[in-house]
CSV table of C-alpha atoms in Angstrom, one decimal:
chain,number,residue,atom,x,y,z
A,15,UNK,CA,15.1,24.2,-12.1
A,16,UNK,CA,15.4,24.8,-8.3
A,17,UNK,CA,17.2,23.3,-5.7
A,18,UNK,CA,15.8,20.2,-4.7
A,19,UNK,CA,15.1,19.5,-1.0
A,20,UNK,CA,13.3,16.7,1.6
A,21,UNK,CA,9.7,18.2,2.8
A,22,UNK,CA,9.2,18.2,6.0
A,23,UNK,CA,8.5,15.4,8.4
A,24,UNK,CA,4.9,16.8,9.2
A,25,UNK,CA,4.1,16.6,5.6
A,26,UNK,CA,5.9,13.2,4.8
A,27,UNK,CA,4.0,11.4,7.2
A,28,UNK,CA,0.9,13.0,6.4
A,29,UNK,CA,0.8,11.6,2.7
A,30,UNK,CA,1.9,8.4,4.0
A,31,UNK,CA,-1.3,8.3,6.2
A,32,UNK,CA,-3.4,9.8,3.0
A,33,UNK,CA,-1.8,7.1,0.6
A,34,UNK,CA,-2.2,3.8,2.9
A,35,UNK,CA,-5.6,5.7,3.6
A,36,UNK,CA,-6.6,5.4,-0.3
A,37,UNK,CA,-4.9,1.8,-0.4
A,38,UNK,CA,-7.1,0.3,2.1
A,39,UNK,CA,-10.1,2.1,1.5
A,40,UNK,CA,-9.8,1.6,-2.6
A,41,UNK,CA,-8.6,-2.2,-2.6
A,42,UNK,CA,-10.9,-3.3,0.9
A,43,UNK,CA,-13.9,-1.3,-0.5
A,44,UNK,CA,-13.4,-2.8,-4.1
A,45,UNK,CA,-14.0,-6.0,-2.3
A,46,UNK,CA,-16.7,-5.4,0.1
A,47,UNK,CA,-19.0,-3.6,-1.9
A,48,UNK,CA,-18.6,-4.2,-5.7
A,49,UNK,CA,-16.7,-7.6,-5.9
A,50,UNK,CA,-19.8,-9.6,-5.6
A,51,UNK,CA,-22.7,-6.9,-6.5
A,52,UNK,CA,-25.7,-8.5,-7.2
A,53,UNK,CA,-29.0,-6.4,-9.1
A,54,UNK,CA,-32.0,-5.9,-7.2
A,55,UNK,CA,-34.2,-7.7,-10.1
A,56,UNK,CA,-37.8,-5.6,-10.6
A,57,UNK,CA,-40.9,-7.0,-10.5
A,58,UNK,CA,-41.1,-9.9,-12.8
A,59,UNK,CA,-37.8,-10.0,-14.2
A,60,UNK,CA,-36.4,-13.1,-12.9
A,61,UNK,CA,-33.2,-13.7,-10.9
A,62,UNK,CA,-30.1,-10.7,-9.8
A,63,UNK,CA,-27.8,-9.8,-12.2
A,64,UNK,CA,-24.6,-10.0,-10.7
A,65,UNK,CA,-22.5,-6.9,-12.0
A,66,UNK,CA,-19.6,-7.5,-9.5
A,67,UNK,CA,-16.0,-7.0,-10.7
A,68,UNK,CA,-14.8,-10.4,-9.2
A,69,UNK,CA,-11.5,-11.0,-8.3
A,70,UNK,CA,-9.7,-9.0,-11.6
A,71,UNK,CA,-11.8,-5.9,-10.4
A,72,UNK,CA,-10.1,-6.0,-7.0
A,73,UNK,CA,-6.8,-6.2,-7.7
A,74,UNK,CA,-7.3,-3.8,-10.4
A,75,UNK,CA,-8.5,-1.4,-7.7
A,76,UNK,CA,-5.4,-2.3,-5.5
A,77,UNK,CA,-3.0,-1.8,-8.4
A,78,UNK,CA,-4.7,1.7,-9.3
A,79,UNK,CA,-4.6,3.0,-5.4
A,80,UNK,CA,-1.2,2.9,-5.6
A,81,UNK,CA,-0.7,4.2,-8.8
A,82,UNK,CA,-2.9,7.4,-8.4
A,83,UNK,CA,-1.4,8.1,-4.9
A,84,UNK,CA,2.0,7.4,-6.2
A,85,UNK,CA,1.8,10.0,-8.8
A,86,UNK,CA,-0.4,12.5,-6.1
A,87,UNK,CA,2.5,12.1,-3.4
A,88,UNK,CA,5.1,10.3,-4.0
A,89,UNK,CA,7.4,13.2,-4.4
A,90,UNK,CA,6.6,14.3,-1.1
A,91,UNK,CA,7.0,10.7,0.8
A,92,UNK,CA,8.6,8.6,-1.5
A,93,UNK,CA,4.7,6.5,-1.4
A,94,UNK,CA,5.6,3.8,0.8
A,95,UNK,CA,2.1,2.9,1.7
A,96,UNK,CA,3.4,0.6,3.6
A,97,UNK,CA,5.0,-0.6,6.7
A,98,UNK,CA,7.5,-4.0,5.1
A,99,UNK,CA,8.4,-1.7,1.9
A,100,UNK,CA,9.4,1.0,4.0
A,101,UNK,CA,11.7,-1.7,6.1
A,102,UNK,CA,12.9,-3.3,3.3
A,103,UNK,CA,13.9,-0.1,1.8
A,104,UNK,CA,15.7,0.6,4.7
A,105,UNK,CA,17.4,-2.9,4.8
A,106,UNK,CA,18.8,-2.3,1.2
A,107,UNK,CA,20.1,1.3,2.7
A,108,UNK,CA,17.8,3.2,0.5
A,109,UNK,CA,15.8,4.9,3.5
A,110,UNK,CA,17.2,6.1,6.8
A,111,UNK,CA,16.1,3.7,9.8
A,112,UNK,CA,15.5,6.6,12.1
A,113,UNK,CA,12.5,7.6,10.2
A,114,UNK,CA,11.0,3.9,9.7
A,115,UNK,CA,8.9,4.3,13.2
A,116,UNK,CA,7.2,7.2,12.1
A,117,UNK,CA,6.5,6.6,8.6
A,118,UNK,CA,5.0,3.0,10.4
A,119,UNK,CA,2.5,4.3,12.6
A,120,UNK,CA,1.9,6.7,10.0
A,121,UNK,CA,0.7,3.8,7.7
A,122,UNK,CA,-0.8,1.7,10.4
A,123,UNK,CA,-2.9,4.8,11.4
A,124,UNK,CA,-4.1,5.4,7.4
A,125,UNK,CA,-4.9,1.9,7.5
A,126,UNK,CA,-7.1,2.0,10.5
A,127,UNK,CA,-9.3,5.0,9.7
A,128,UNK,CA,-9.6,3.3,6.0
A,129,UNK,CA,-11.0,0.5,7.7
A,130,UNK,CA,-13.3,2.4,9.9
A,131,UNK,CA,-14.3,4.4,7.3
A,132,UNK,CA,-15.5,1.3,5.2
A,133,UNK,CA,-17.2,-0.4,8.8
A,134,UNK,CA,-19.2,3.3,8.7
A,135,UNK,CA,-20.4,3.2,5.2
A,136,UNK,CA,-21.1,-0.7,5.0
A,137,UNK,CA,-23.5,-0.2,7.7
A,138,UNK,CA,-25.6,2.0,5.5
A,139,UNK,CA,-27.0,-1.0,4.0
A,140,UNK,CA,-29.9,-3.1,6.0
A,141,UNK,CA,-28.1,-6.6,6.9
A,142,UNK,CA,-25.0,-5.9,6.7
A,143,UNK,CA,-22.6,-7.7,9.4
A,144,UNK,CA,-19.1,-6.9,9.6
A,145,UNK,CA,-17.7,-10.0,11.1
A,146,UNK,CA,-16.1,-12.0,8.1
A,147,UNK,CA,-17.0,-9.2,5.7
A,148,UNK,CA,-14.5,-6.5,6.2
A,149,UNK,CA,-11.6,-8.1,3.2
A,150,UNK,CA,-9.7,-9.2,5.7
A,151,UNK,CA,-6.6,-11.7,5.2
A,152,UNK,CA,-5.8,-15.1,7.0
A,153,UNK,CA,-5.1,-18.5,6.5
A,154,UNK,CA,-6.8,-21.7,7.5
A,155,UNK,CA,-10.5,-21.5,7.8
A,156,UNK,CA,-10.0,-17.6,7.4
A,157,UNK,CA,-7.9,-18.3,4.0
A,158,UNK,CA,-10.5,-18.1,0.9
A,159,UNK,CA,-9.6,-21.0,-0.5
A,160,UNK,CA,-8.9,-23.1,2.6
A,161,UNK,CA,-5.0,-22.7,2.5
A,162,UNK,CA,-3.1,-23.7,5.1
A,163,UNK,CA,-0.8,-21.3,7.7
A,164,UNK,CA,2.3,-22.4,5.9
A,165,UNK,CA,1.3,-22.1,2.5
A,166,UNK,CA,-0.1,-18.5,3.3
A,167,UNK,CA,3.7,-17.6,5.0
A,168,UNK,CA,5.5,-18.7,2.3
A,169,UNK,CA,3.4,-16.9,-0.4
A,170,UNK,CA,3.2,-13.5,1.8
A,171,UNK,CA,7.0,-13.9,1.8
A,172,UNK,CA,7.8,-14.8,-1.8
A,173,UNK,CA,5.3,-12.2,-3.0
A,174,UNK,CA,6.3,-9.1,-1.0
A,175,UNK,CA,9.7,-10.3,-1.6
A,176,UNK,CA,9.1,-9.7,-5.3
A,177,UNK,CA,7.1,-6.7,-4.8
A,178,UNK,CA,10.3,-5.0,-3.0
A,179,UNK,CA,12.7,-5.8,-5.5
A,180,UNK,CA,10.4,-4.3,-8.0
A,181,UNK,CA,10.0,-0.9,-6.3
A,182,UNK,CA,14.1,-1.1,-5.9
A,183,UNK,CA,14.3,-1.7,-9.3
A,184,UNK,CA,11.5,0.8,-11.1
A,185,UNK,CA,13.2,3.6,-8.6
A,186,UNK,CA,16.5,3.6,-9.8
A,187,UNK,CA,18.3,6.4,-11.8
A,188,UNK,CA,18.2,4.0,-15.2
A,189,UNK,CA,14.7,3.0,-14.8
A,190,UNK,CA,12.0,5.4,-17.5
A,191,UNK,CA,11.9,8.1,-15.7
A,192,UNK,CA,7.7,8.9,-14.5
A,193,UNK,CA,6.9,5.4,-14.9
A,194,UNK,CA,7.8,3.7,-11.3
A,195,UNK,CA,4.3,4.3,-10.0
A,196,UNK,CA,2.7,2.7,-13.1
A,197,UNK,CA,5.0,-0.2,-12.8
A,198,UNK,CA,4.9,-0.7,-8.7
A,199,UNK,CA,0.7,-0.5,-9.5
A,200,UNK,CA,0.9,-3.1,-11.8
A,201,UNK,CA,2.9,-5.6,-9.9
A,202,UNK,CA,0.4,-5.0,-6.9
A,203,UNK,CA,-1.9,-5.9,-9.7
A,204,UNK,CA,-0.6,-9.1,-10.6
A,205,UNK,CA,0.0,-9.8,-7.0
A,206,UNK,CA,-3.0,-9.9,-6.1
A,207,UNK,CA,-4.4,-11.9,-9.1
A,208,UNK,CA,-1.9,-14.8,-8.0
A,209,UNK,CA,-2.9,-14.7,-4.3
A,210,UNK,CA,-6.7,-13.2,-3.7
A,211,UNK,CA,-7.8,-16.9,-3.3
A,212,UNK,CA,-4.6,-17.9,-0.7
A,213,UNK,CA,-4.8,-15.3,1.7
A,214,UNK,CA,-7.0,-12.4,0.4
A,215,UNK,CA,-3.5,-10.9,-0.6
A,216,UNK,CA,-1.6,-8.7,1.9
A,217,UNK,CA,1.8,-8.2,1.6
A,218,UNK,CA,1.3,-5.0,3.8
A,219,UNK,CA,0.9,-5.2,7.2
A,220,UNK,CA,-1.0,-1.8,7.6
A,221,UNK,CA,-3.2,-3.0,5.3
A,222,UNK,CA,-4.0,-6.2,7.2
A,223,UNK,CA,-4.2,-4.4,10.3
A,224,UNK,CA,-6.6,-2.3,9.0
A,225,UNK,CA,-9.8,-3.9,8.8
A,226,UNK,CA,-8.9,-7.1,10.7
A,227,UNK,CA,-10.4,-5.6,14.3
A,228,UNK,CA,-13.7,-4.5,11.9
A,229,UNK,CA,-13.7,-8.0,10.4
A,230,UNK,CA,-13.2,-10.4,14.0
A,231,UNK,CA,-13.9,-13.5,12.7
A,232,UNK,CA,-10.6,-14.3,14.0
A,233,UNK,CA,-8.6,-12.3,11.9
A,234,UNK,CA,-6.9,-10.0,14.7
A,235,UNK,CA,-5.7,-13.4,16.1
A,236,UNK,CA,-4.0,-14.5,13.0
A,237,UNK,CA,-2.7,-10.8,12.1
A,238,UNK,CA,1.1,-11.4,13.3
A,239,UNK,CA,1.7,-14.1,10.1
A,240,UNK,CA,0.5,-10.7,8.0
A,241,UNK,CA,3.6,-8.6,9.9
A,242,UNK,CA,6.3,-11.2,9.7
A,243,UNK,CA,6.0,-12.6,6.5
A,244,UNK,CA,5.9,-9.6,4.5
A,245,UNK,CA,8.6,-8.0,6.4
A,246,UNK,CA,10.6,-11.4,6.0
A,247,UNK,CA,10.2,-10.8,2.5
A,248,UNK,CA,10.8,-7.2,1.6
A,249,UNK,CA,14.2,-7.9,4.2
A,250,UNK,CA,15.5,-10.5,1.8
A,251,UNK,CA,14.4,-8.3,-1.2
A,252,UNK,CA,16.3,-5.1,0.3
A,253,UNK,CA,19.3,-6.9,1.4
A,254,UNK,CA,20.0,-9.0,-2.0
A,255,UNK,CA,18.5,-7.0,-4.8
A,256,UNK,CA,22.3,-5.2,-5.0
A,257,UNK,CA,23.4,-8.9,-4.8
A,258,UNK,CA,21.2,-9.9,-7.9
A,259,UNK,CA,21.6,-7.4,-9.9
A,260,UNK,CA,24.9,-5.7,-9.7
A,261,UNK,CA,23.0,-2.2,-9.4
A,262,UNK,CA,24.4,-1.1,-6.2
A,263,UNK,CA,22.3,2.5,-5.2
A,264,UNK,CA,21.8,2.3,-1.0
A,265,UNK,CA,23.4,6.2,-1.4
A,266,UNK,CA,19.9,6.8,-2.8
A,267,UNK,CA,16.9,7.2,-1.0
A,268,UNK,CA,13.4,6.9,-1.7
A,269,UNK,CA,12.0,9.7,0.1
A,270,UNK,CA,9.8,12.7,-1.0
A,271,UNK,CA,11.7,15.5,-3.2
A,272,UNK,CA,10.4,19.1,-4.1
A,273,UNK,CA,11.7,22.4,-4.8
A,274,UNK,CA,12.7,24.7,-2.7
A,275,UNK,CA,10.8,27.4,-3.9
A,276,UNK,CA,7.6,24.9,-3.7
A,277,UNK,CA,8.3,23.6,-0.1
A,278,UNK,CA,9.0,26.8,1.5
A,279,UNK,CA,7.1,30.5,1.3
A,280,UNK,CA,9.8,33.0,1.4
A,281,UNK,CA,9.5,35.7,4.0
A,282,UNK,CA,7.1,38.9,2.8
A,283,UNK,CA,5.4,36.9,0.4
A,284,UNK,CA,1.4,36.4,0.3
A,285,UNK,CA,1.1,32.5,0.5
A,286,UNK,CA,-2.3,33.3,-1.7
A,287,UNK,CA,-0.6,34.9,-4.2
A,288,UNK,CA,-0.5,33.6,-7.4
A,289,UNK,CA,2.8,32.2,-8.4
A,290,UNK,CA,5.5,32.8,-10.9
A,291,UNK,CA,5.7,30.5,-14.1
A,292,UNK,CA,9.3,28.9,-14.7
């Protein structure tokens, strides 16, 4: 086994942008075009079929973004996806502040071309108006369910708070090693089961941010409670999950980690050429 080494800024940020890319445009899409698919019915058959995945289909597709990016980049990154895990992860000292800004506007940027890719696509389809229809979050007469602003902060709070202390706990040395992804997808499953109905389910901010200018509707005006509450929450997560659970590792990041010999083509070797087999 090589020496193991941090890629590159360039490239860290880039599979940041690619992962929040896949998040939005996996999880939003789910929801605009499949969650509520009706069947064109033929000529005499009666009424649609509707062959939508619903709400379990969604947060399936949330859960699996993460999970197949995860395992795609995550050693080059650490798969943050997302603007409050990478603060919180820097609150519990497992990520170095000075790189927080650019890993942000890395994910705020995936988030925004997701979101402008699914505005491009949905307009492929006759009728189609993007104002209320672009899966964006919010709370009041923006909420699904009709939940109030408070209700919506406190479970955008408690949920990302959970969500953080999760990736803390999956990414430690004693967790199974190869499984974090799995296990950080899953409970991005089960978030959004819980909380699809309260607020359409952030607890990302680059994710919010991401379709809410698309989806108007009021949603860019209510887009700071979708900032602030789940950084809130994945702050309290990173600075008590050492608390909690006596597992004290802020000397260990959560970055991207490759090879030397993967990262870096030594000098007088043909990039295209086929390489050696440990």
């Amino acid at each position: 086994m090589g020496a193991m080494q941090i890629p590159e800024m360039t490239k860290r940020l880039l599979a940041e942008f690619v992962g929040t890319f896949w998040l939005v445009f996996g999880g939003c899409g789910a929801a605009m075009y499949a969650a509520g698919f009706l069947s064109t019915p033929t000529l005499g058959s009666g009424a649609p079929t509707h062959l939508g995945i619903g709400f379990l289909g969604v947060a399936l597709a949330f859960g699996l973004t993460v999970v197949t990016m995860a395992y795609a980049v995550g050693h080059v990154s650490g798969a943050h996806f997302n603007p409050a895990v990478t603060i919180g992860l820097s609150v519990a000292k497992r990520f170095v502040w000075k790189d927080v800004p650019g890993y942000v506007i890395a994910q705020v940027l995936g988030g925004l071309a997701a979101g402008g890719a699914l505005w491009a696509i949905a307009r492929g389809r006759d009728g189609f108006v993007a104002e209320g229809n672009m899966a964006a979050n919010g709370f009041a007469e923006n909420s699904p369910g009709g939940y109030s602003m408070i209700a919506v902060l406190c479970a955008e709070v408690l949920l990302t708070m959970f969500f953080v202390y999760v990736i803390l706990g999956v990414t430690r040395d004693a967790a199974p090693t190869g499984f974090a992804p799995l296990a950080i997808g899953l409970m991005l499953t089960l978030i959004h089961l819980i909380s699809i109905p309260i607020s359409n389910t952030s607890v990302n901010p680059a994710r919010s941010t991401g379709v809410a200018f698309f989806n108007g509707a009021g949603a860019p005006g209510q887009l700071w409670l979708f900032w602030l509450a789940p950084i809130i929450g994945a702050a309290i997560a990173g600075a008590t999950f050492h608390l909690i659970t006596g597992v004290d590792r802020r000397d260990d990041d959560i970055t991207g980690m490759v090879r030397a010999e993967d990262e870096l083509v030594p000098d007088g070797v043909d990039p295209n050429a086929a390489r050696p087999i440990d």
